[in-house]
PDB file of C-alpha atoms in Angstrom:
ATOM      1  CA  UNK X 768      12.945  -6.575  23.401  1.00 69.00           C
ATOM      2  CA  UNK X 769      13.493  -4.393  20.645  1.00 80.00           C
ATOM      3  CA  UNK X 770      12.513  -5.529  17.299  1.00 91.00           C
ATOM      4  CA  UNK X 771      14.819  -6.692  13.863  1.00 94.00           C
ATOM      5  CA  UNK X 772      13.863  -3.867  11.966  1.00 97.00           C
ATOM      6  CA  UNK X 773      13.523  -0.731  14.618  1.00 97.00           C
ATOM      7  CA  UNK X 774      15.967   1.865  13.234  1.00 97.00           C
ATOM      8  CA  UNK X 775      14.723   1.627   9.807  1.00 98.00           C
ATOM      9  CA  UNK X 776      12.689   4.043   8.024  1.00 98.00           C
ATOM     10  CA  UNK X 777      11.588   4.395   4.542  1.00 98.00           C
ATOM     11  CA  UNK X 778      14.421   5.879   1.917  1.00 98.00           C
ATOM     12  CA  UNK X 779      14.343   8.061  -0.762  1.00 97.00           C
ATOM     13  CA  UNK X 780      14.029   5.199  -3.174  1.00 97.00           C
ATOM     14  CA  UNK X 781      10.933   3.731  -1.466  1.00 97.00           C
ATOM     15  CA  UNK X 782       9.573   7.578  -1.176  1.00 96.00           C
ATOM     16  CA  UNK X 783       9.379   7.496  -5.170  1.00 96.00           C
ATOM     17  CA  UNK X 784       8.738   3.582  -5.764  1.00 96.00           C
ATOM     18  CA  UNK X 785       5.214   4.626  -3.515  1.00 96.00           C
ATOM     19  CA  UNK X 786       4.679   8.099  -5.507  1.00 94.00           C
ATOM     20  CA  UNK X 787       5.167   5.843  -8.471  1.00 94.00           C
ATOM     21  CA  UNK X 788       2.900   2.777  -7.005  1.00 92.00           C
ATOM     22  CA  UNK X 789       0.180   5.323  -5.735  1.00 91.00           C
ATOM     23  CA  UNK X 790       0.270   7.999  -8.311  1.00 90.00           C
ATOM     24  CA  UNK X 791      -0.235  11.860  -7.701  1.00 93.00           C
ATOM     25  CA  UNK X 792      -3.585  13.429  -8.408  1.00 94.00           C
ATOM     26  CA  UNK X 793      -3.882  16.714  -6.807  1.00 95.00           C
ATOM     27  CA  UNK X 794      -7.464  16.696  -7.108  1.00 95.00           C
ATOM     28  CA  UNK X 795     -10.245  14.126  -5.741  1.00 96.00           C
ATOM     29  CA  UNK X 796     -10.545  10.811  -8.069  1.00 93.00           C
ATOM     30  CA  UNK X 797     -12.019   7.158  -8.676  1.00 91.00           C
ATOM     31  CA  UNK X 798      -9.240   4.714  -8.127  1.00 87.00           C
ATOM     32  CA  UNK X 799     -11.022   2.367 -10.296  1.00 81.00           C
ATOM     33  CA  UNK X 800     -12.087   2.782 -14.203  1.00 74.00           C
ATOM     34  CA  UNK X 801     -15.437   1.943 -12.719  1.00 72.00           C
ATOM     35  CA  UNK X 802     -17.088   1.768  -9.248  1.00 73.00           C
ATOM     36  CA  UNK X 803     -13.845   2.518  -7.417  1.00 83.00           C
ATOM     37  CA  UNK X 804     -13.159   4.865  -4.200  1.00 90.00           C
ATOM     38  CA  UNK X 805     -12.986   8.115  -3.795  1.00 94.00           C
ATOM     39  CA  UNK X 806      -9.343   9.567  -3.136  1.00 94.00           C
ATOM     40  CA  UNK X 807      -7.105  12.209  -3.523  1.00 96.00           C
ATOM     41  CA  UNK X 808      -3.425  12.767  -3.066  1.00 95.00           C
ATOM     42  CA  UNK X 809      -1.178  10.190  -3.159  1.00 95.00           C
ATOM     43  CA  UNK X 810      -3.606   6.900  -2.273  1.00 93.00           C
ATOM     44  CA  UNK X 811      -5.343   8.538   0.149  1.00 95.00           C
ATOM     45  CA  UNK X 812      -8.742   6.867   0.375  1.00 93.00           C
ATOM     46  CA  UNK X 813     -11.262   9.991   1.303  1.00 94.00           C
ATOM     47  CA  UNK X 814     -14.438   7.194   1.371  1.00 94.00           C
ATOM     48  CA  UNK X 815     -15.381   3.996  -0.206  1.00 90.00           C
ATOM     49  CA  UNK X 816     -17.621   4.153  -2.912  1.00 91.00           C
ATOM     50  CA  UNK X 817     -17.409   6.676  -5.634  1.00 91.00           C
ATOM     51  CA  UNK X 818     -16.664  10.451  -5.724  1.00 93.00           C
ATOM     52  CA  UNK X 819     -19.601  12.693  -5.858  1.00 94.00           C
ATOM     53  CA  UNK X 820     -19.686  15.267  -9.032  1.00 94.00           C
ATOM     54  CA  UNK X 821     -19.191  18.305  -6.161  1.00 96.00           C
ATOM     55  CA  UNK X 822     -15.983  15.592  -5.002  1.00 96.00           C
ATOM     56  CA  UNK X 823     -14.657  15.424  -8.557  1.00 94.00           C
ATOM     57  CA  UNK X 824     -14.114  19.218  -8.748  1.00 95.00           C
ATOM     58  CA  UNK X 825     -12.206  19.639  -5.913  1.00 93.00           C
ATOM     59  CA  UNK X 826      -7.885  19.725  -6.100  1.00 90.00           C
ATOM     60  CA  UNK X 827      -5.805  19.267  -2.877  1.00 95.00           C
ATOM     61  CA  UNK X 828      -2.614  21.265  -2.266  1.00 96.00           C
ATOM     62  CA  UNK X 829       1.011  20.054  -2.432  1.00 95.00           C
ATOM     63  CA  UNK X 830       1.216  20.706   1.243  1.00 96.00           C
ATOM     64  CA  UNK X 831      -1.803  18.637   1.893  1.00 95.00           C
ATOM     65  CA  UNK X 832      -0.570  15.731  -0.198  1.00 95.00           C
ATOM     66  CA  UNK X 833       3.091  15.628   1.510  1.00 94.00           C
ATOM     67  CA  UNK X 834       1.766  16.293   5.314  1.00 96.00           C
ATOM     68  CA  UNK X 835      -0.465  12.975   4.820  1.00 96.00           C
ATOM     69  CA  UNK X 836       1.634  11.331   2.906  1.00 96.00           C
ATOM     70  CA  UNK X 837       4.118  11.414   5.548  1.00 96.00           C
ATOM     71  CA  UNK X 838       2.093  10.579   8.134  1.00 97.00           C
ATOM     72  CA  UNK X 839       0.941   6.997   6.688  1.00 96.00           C
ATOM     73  CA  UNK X 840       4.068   6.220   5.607  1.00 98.00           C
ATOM     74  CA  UNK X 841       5.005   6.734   9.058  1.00 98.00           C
ATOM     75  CA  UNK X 842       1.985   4.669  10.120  1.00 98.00           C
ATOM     76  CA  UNK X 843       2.803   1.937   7.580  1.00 98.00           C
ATOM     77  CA  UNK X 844       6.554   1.753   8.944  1.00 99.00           C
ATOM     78  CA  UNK X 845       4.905   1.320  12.399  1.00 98.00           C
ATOM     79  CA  UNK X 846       3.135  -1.338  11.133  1.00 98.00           C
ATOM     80  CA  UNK X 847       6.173  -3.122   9.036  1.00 98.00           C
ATOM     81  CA  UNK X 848       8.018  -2.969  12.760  1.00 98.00           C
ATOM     82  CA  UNK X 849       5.442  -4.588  14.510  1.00 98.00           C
ATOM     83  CA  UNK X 850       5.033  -7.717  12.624  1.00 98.00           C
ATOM     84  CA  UNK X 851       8.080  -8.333  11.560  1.00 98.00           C
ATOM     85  CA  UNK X 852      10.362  -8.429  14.722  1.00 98.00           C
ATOM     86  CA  UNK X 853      12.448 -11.299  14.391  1.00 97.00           C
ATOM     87  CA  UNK X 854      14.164 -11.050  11.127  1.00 96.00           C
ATOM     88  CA  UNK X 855      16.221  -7.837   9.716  1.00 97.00           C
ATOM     89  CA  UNK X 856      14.547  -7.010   6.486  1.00 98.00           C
ATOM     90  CA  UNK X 857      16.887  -5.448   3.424  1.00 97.00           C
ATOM     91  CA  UNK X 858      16.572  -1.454   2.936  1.00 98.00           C
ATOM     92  CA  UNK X 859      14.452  -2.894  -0.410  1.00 98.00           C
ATOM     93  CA  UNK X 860      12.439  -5.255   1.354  1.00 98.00           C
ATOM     94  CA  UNK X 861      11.554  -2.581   4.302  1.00 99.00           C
ATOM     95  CA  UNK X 862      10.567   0.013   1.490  1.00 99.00           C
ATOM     96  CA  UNK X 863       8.702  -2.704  -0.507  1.00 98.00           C
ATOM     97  CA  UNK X 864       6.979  -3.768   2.738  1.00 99.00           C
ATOM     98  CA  UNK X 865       6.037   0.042   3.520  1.00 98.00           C
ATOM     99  CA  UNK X 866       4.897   0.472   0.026  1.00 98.00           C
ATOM    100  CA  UNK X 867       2.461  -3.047   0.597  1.00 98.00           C
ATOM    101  CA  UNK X 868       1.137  -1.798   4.508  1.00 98.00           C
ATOM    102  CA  UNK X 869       0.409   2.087   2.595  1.00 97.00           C
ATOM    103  CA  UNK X 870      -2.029   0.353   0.320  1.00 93.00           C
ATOM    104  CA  UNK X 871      -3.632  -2.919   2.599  1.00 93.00           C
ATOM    105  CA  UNK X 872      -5.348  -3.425   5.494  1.00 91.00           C
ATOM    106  CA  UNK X 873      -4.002  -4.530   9.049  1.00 94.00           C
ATOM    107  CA  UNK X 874      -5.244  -7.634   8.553  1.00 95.00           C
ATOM    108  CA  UNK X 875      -3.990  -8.133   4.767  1.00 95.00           C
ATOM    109  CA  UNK X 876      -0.567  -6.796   6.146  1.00 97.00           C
ATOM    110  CA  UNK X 877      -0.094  -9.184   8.991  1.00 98.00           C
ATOM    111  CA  UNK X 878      -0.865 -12.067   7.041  1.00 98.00           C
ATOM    112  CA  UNK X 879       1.381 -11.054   3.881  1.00 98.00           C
ATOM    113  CA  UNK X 880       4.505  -9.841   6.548  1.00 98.00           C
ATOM    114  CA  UNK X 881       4.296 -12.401   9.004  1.00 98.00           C
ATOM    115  CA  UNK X 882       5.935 -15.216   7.173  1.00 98.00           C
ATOM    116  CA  UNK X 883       8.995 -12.893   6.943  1.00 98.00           C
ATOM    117  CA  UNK X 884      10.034 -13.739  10.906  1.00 98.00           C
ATOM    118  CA  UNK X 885      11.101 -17.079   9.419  1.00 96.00           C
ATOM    119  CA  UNK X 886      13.077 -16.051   6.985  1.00 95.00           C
ATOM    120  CA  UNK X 887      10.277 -17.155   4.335  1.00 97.00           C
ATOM    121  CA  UNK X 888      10.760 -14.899   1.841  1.00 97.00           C
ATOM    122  CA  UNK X 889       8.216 -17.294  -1.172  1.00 97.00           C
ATOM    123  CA  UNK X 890       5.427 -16.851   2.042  1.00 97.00           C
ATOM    124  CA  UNK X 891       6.142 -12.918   1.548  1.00 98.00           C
ATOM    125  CA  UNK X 892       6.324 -13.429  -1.976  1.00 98.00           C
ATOM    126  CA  UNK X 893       3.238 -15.444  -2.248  1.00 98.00           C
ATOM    127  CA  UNK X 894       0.948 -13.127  -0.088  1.00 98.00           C
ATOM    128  CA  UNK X 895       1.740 -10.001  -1.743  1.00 98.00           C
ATOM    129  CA  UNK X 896       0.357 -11.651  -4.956  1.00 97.00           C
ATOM    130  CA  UNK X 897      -2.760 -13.075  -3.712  1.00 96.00           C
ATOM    131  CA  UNK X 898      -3.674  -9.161  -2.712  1.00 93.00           C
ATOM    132  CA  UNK X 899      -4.765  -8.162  -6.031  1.00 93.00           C
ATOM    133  CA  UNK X 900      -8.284  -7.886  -6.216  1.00 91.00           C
ATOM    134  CA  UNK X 901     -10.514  -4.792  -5.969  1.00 84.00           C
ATOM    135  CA  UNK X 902     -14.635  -4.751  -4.868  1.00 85.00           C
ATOM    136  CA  UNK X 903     -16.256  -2.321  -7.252  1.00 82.00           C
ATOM    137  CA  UNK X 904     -18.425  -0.059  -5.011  1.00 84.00           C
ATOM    138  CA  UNK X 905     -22.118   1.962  -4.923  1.00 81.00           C
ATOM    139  CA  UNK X 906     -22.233   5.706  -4.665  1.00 81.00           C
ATOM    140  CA  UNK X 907     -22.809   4.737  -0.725  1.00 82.00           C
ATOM    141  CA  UNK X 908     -19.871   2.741  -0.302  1.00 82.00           C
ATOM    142  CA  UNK X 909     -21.465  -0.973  -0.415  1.00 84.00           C
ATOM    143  CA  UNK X 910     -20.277  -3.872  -2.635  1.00 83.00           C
ATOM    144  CA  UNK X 911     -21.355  -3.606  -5.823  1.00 83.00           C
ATOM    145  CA  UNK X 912     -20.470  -7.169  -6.876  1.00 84.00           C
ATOM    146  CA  UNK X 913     -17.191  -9.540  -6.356  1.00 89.00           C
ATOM    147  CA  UNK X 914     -14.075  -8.568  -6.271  1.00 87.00           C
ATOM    148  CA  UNK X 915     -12.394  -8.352  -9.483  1.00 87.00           C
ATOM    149  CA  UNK X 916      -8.936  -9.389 -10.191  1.00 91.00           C
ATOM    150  CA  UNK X 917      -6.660  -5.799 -10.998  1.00 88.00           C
ATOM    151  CA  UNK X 918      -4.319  -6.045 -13.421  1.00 91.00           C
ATOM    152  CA  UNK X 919      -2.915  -2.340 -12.153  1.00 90.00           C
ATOM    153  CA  UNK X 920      -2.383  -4.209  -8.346  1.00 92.00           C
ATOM    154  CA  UNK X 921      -0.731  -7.521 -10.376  1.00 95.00           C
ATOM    155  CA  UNK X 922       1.894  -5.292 -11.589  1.00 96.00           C
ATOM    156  CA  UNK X 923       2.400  -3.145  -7.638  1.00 96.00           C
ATOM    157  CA  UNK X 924       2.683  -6.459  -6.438  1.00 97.00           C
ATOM    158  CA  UNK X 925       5.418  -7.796  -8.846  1.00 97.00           C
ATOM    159  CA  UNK X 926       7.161  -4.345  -8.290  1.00 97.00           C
ATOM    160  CA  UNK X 927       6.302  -4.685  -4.522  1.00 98.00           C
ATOM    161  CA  UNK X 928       7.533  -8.437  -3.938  1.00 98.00           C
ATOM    162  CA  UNK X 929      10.704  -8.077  -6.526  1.00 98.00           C
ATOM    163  CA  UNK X 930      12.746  -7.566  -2.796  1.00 98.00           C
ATOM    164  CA  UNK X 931      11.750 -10.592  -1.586  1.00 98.00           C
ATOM    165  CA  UNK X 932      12.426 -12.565  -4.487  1.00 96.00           C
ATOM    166  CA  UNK X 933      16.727 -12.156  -3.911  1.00 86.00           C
ATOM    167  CA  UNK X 934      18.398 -14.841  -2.319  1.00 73.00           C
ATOM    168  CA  UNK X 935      19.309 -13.935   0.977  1.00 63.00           C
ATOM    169  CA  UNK X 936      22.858 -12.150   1.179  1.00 54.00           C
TER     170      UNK X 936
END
């Protein structure tokens, strides 16, 4: 049976809300003032923990960026279509969803989509807001305490969820 949201893909609008969300670095960075992850690109998580000082020197090229950049979003629209199957999401809320699967886990995305098959848009709403915490990391990738609260993820989330705040048309 094919699912509520099959055709759609990501539009132009939700190409540049995620550049905006994610930022572009063309070189490898910390995503986190302190303790964060090393990445590169446009979100794109190279490990946890850290950059080393050889990492930090290191720039990526545009072509690099857009082939994986296309290829999660891709990923994350596969994702968006598999959980939620029973309810046609806006053009908004499918880019806003895309946006939230780029930057979560599996499990974090399930649990933060799924209420959408019901029509309960607050569940969506709710979810996205809870995922705003970040686990500052060691140089080898391990916990380096609790997650913190991000104030940088607070505001993704409001821009994220907006969507699913509308009343249904």
């Amino acid at each position: 049976m094919p699912g509520a949201n099959d055709s759609m893909r990501m539009s132009a609008a939700g190409y540049a809300a995620l550049r905006f969300n994610e930022g572009v670095v063309m070189r490898y960075y910390n995503d986190a003032p302190a303790n964060g992850n090393c990445t590169w690109g446009i979100g794109t998580l190279a490990h946890l923990g850290p950059c080393t000082q050889e990492e930090l020197t290191r720039t990526v090229l545009p072509e690099q960026v857009n082939a994986v950049l296309q290829s999660r979003v891709r990923d994350a629209e596969r994702r968006v279509k598999a959980i939620v199957t029973e309810r046609q999401l806006t053009q908004a809320q499918f880019d806003a969803a895309v946006s939230f699967a780029y930057n979560s886990s599996n499990v974090n995305t399930r649990q933060t989509l799924s209420p959408a098959n019901d029509g309960n848009m607050r569940g969506v709403v709710s979810q996205m807001m809870s995922n705003v915490m970040i686990t500052p990391r060691r140089p080898d990738g391990s916990a380096l305490g609790p997650a913190q609260r991000s104030q940088g993820l607070v505001n993704r989330r409001m821009r994220e969820s907006a969507p699913f705040r509308q009343p249904a048309q």
